[in-house]
XYZ file of C-alpha atoms in Angstrom:
355
model
C 18.665 0.333 24.435
C 16.002 -1.148 26.716
C 16.539 -3.231 29.836
C 14.603 -5.914 28.126
C 16.336 -6.116 24.702
C 19.709 -5.787 26.921
C 18.787 -8.838 28.817
C 17.526 -10.926 25.638
C 20.588 -10.337 23.962
C 23.002 -11.776 27.088
C 20.620 -14.929 27.359
C 21.361 -15.372 23.537
C 24.761 -14.655 23.438
C 25.377 -17.196 26.741
C 23.654 -19.919 24.643
C 26.255 -19.490 22.073
C 28.975 -20.870 24.459
C 27.661 -24.511 24.646
C 26.054 -24.654 21.211
C 28.809 -26.244 19.823
C 29.024 -24.399 16.359
C 31.512 -24.329 13.709
C 33.496 -20.886 13.174
C 31.311 -20.103 10.061
C 27.758 -20.927 12.040
C 29.305 -18.745 15.475
C 30.021 -16.089 13.193
C 26.786 -15.744 11.937
C 24.555 -16.402 15.207
C 26.713 -13.583 17.093
C 26.330 -11.099 14.038
C 22.427 -12.080 14.257
C 22.624 -11.410 18.163
C 24.098 -8.126 18.072
C 22.168 -6.960 14.871
C 19.241 -6.825 17.064
C 20.983 -4.751 19.930
C 23.563 -2.664 18.094
C 22.226 -1.825 14.665
C 24.878 -1.335 12.098
C 25.195 -0.971 8.288
C 28.194 -3.130 8.023
C 30.625 -5.381 10.177
C 33.522 -7.415 10.388
C 34.407 -10.236 12.271
C 37.680 -12.127 13.052
C 38.760 -15.213 14.931
C 41.894 -14.349 16.773
C 45.185 -16.479 17.876
C 45.135 -15.206 21.656
C 48.960 -16.229 21.988
C 50.061 -13.732 19.145
C 46.595 -11.287 18.867
C 46.742 -12.006 15.173
C 43.395 -11.913 13.351
C 42.579 -15.069 11.671
C 39.434 -16.630 10.335
C 37.043 -13.358 8.784
C 33.094 -13.015 8.301
C 32.373 -9.552 6.477
C 28.783 -8.216 6.263
C 28.256 -5.903 3.579
C 32.046 -4.905 3.259
C 34.574 -5.969 0.528
C 36.389 -8.910 1.295
C 39.906 -7.887 3.070
C 42.360 -7.301 0.590
C 46.230 -6.534 1.307
C 45.669 -2.905 2.006
C 42.825 -3.836 4.465
C 45.300 -6.045 6.126
C 48.215 -3.500 6.304
C 46.097 -0.313 7.408
C 43.578 -1.974 9.680
C 45.394 -4.293 11.429
C 49.167 -2.933 11.185
C 49.093 0.270 12.099
C 49.658 2.079 15.386
C 46.062 3.324 14.649
C 43.232 4.470 17.152
C 41.576 1.235 18.670
C 43.603 -1.389 17.022
C 42.804 -5.131 18.004
C 45.419 -5.781 20.297
C 45.550 -2.454 22.165
C 41.507 -3.048 23.199
C 42.569 -6.539 24.468
C 45.054 -5.414 26.635
C 42.630 -2.228 27.759
C 40.339 -2.502 30.853
C 37.450 -1.850 28.710
C 38.162 -3.912 25.734
C 35.601 -1.723 23.610
C 35.846 2.074 21.717
C 34.215 4.083 19.765
C 36.652 5.700 17.030
C 34.967 9.198 17.145
C 35.389 9.113 20.745
C 39.235 8.249 20.507
C 39.713 10.726 18.132
C 38.462 13.409 20.195
C 35.998 13.984 17.512
C 38.243 14.446 14.616
C 37.757 11.317 12.842
C 40.749 12.194 10.105
C 43.074 11.572 12.841
C 42.644 8.109 11.959
C 44.461 6.606 8.868
C 41.934 3.436 8.636
C 39.113 6.179 8.627
C 40.424 8.261 5.720
C 41.498 5.400 3.828
C 38.859 2.419 4.453
C 35.873 3.882 5.862
C 35.564 7.258 3.644
C 35.268 5.452 0.758
C 32.718 3.240 1.608
C 30.587 6.414 3.181
C 31.029 4.816 7.018
C 31.269 7.533 9.502
C 30.590 5.530 12.795
C 33.135 2.734 14.072
C 32.725 0.467 17.276
C 35.001 -2.195 17.968
C 35.509 -5.054 20.395
C 38.137 -7.760 21.364
C 36.510 -10.750 22.901
C 38.478 -11.597 25.872
C 38.027 -13.853 28.722
C 40.537 -15.023 31.276
C 43.092 -12.102 29.698
C 42.742 -13.997 26.371
C 41.419 -12.467 23.266
C 39.700 -15.153 21.051
C 37.948 -13.126 18.576
C 37.365 -9.397 17.776
C 35.002 -7.244 15.563
C 34.119 -3.951 14.285
C 30.468 -2.539 13.578
C 29.888 0.082 11.311
C 27.317 2.976 10.444
C 27.054 4.900 7.179
C 26.477 8.716 7.065
C 24.632 10.245 8.101
C 23.351 7.629 11.001
C 24.196 8.563 14.737
C 27.576 7.554 15.963
C 27.671 4.661 18.706
C 26.790 5.764 22.605
C 28.757 5.200 25.371
C 25.905 2.791 26.450
C 26.407 0.813 23.027
C 30.045 1.071 23.780
C 29.866 -0.741 27.474
C 27.181 -3.123 26.125
C 29.799 -3.988 23.597
C 32.116 -4.814 26.352
C 30.203 -6.506 28.807
C 29.325 -9.012 26.344
C 32.625 -9.355 24.739
C 33.815 -11.964 27.529
C 30.647 -14.342 26.756
C 31.198 -14.399 22.924
C 34.997 -14.702 23.869
C 33.947 -18.084 25.702
C 32.153 -19.316 22.252
C 34.797 -18.635 20.220
C 37.259 -20.521 22.588
C 35.226 -23.492 22.805
C 35.304 -23.689 18.981
C 39.167 -23.844 19.749
C 38.917 -26.339 22.466
C 37.140 -28.576 19.853
C 39.888 -27.941 17.139
C 42.491 -30.499 16.796
C 46.017 -30.613 16.165
C 47.794 -32.994 13.594
C 47.524 -33.540 10.168
C 43.849 -31.978 8.338
C 44.160 -34.496 5.508
C 45.668 -37.625 3.910
C 49.379 -37.167 2.677
C 49.317 -33.564 2.877
C 52.949 -32.090 3.265
C 53.716 -28.730 4.071
C 52.842 -25.948 1.402
C 54.850 -23.163 0.674
C 53.262 -19.963 -0.831
C 56.003 -16.589 -2.735
C 54.034 -13.885 -2.238
C 55.572 -10.900 -4.643
C 55.691 -7.211 -3.760
C 52.099 -6.487 -5.776
C 50.670 -9.115 -2.966
C 50.033 -11.713 -5.683
C 51.033 -15.176 -5.351
C 54.554 -15.625 -7.468
C 54.587 -19.401 -6.771
C 53.376 -22.290 -4.931
C 54.280 -25.435 -4.119
C 51.540 -28.441 -5.202
C 50.490 -29.104 -1.786
C 50.296 -25.813 -0.805
C 46.898 -25.457 -2.698
C 45.345 -27.947 -0.561
C 46.439 -25.996 2.210
C 44.767 -23.123 0.972
C 41.450 -25.010 0.862
C 42.111 -25.717 4.239
C 41.488 -22.003 5.365
C 38.470 -21.849 3.261
C 40.255 -20.577 -0.316
C 38.296 -22.014 -3.306
C 39.466 -19.703 -5.955
C 42.212 -19.501 -8.275
C 45.608 -18.357 -6.612
C 46.987 -17.289 -9.612
C 44.159 -15.013 -10.437
C 42.071 -14.579 -7.667
C 43.049 -12.523 -4.263
C 44.610 -14.839 -1.185
C 42.548 -15.485 1.864
C 43.314 -13.059 4.697
C 44.217 -15.669 6.742
C 47.417 -15.623 4.519
C 47.323 -12.142 3.628
C 47.510 -10.906 7.142
C 50.563 -12.891 8.171
C 52.452 -12.222 4.916
C 51.719 -8.652 5.487
C 52.779 -8.502 8.958
C 56.257 -10.000 8.146
C 56.672 -7.622 5.242
C 55.966 -4.585 7.136
C 57.863 -5.733 10.049
C 60.692 -7.849 8.364
C 60.515 -10.358 10.748
C 59.170 -14.168 11.318
C 55.468 -14.149 12.041
C 53.474 -17.281 12.843
C 49.795 -17.889 13.622
C 47.359 -20.886 13.830
C 44.108 -20.877 11.924
C 41.225 -23.128 12.282
C 41.067 -24.936 9.348
C 38.033 -26.029 7.290
C 38.460 -29.954 8.648
C 38.260 -28.714 12.291
C 41.776 -29.143 12.870
C 44.501 -26.156 13.622
C 46.902 -25.165 10.696
C 50.005 -23.253 11.347
C 51.071 -20.418 9.176
C 54.465 -19.137 9.409
C 55.611 -15.881 6.901
C 58.862 -14.251 6.513
C 60.445 -12.031 4.376
C 62.606 -13.714 1.795
C 66.595 -14.212 2.251
C 68.896 -12.575 -0.303
C 65.999 -10.177 -1.570
C 67.576 -6.631 -2.365
C 64.399 -4.872 -0.737
C 63.895 -7.904 1.809
C 60.393 -6.594 2.997
C 58.745 -6.673 -0.649
C 58.583 -10.566 -1.134
C 57.149 -12.864 1.660
C 57.645 -16.903 1.954
C 54.375 -18.147 3.820
C 54.574 -22.051 4.793
C 51.311 -23.972 5.754
C 51.208 -27.107 7.506
C 49.341 -29.008 10.238
C 50.198 -27.510 13.844
C 51.742 -30.154 15.951
C 50.451 -30.673 19.350
C 52.940 -28.439 21.167
C 52.147 -25.455 19.005
C 48.342 -25.187 20.051
C 49.063 -26.520 23.634
C 49.105 -22.886 24.772
C 45.630 -22.325 23.223
C 44.048 -25.240 24.686
C 45.363 -24.847 27.811
C 44.331 -21.005 27.991
C 40.670 -22.337 27.002
C 40.870 -24.796 30.261
C 41.991 -22.381 32.514
C 45.408 -23.583 33.293
C 47.879 -21.652 35.524
C 51.261 -20.731 33.712
C 52.951 -23.626 35.465
C 50.089 -25.810 34.746
C 50.732 -24.779 30.957
C 54.284 -25.552 31.007
C 54.072 -28.731 32.697
C 51.090 -29.598 30.472
C 53.499 -29.283 27.238
C 56.321 -31.303 28.720
C 53.386 -34.233 29.281
C 52.659 -33.608 25.204
C 56.358 -34.038 24.513
C 56.358 -37.411 25.920
C 58.383 -36.788 29.170
C 57.831 -38.777 32.456
C 57.336 -37.565 35.959
C 61.386 -37.648 36.851
C 62.416 -35.463 33.697
C 59.483 -33.210 34.194
C 60.513 -32.556 37.947
C 64.098 -32.003 36.171
C 63.233 -29.900 33.983
C 60.973 -27.495 36.201
C 62.959 -27.426 39.283
C 60.601 -28.890 41.557
C 60.130 -32.880 43.262
C 58.013 -35.607 41.316
C 55.399 -35.390 44.323
C 54.975 -31.492 42.883
C 54.439 -32.916 39.583
C 51.788 -35.087 40.484
C 49.965 -32.789 42.511
C 50.046 -30.215 39.499
C 49.035 -33.064 37.371
C 46.174 -34.019 39.624
C 44.835 -30.449 39.282
C 45.173 -30.430 35.497
C 42.978 -33.893 35.056
C 40.431 -31.985 37.013
C 40.242 -29.162 35.072
C 40.600 -30.835 31.875
C 37.885 -33.260 32.753
C 40.572 -36.664 32.334
C 42.098 -39.230 34.436
C 45.411 -39.847 32.722
C 48.266 -38.845 30.966
C 46.798 -40.594 28.053
C 43.630 -39.133 28.233
C 45.133 -35.259 28.738
C 46.945 -36.252 25.571
C 43.871 -37.574 23.748
C 41.815 -34.402 24.737
C 44.405 -31.885 23.863
C 45.451 -33.753 20.360
C 42.266 -35.586 18.856
C 39.552 -35.070 21.428
C 38.708 -38.707 21.398
C 39.027 -39.568 25.048
C 35.637 -39.910 25.884
C 35.267 -37.408 28.667
C 32.962 -34.492 28.686
C 34.019 -31.263 27.039
C 33.868 -27.739 29.333
C 31.093 -25.460 28.368
């Protein structure tokens, strides 16, 4: 990779940080940039819930749409270079052949998913910024193409933070609250064959919110739903994630194995509903670079507590609360609590957004 090509790619990726693209357009633009400097035959991109490290929205290039088997193998197993693992490492990129010591068949993902589609090389990247992962992607090369090099791996790591800022900005522009008129929470019951057994009427509207336009009785469910359902099925526990919906508002997904099932981990109920402001506050606060204490205080403001109540809950003085609020206002770019709530919930306070 030439120095000039690398510099151009950095510049184009940096421009995405302030481009104010919606999620589908951002996927396309980021993929176009990397295709010029990291040649590949196929790719898979995801937005990521930074609080849970669950992959949500999906964009695939020359690969089959992810199904329950993909969700189980590619994202749930303790396989090499899992996206959560890459997000926690000092270097957020990894080449599968390097990680397996040259023996690719040690990887379940390689044996079960890549070999059948003739993919022989994989580069995975977590887009981490300020210790939070907002997106991830995998690039693939078909046999007999050459493997990804250390130089390409390191370039992917170097550019990942800028890509993370772009996806983080998309999250900042998203809003809490109901993404439709009269849209009640929806419930899906997913059977052991990974297909929909039943759904409440409002669930169909929520499926459209996460980009599903097919027939839920016959077509595969969207990856966002399958992913949380598979995690709940495998772990036999509760799983939750926030997904950026088609309306530009956050959608909350909650999955849990059904109670009383003889085989508890085989049938899963998924609830889809509007993400309440407190539930997305950690995402927005992380995007604005608030400290842990500032995030705690902001969440209490969103819950309607006054200065005295916040001081009592955090075991600090009212003066300290006001000092923290002043710092929060400066970082978020607002001047009052009303504007702070407006920025985090509706974005209609009229102040400038961060780049």
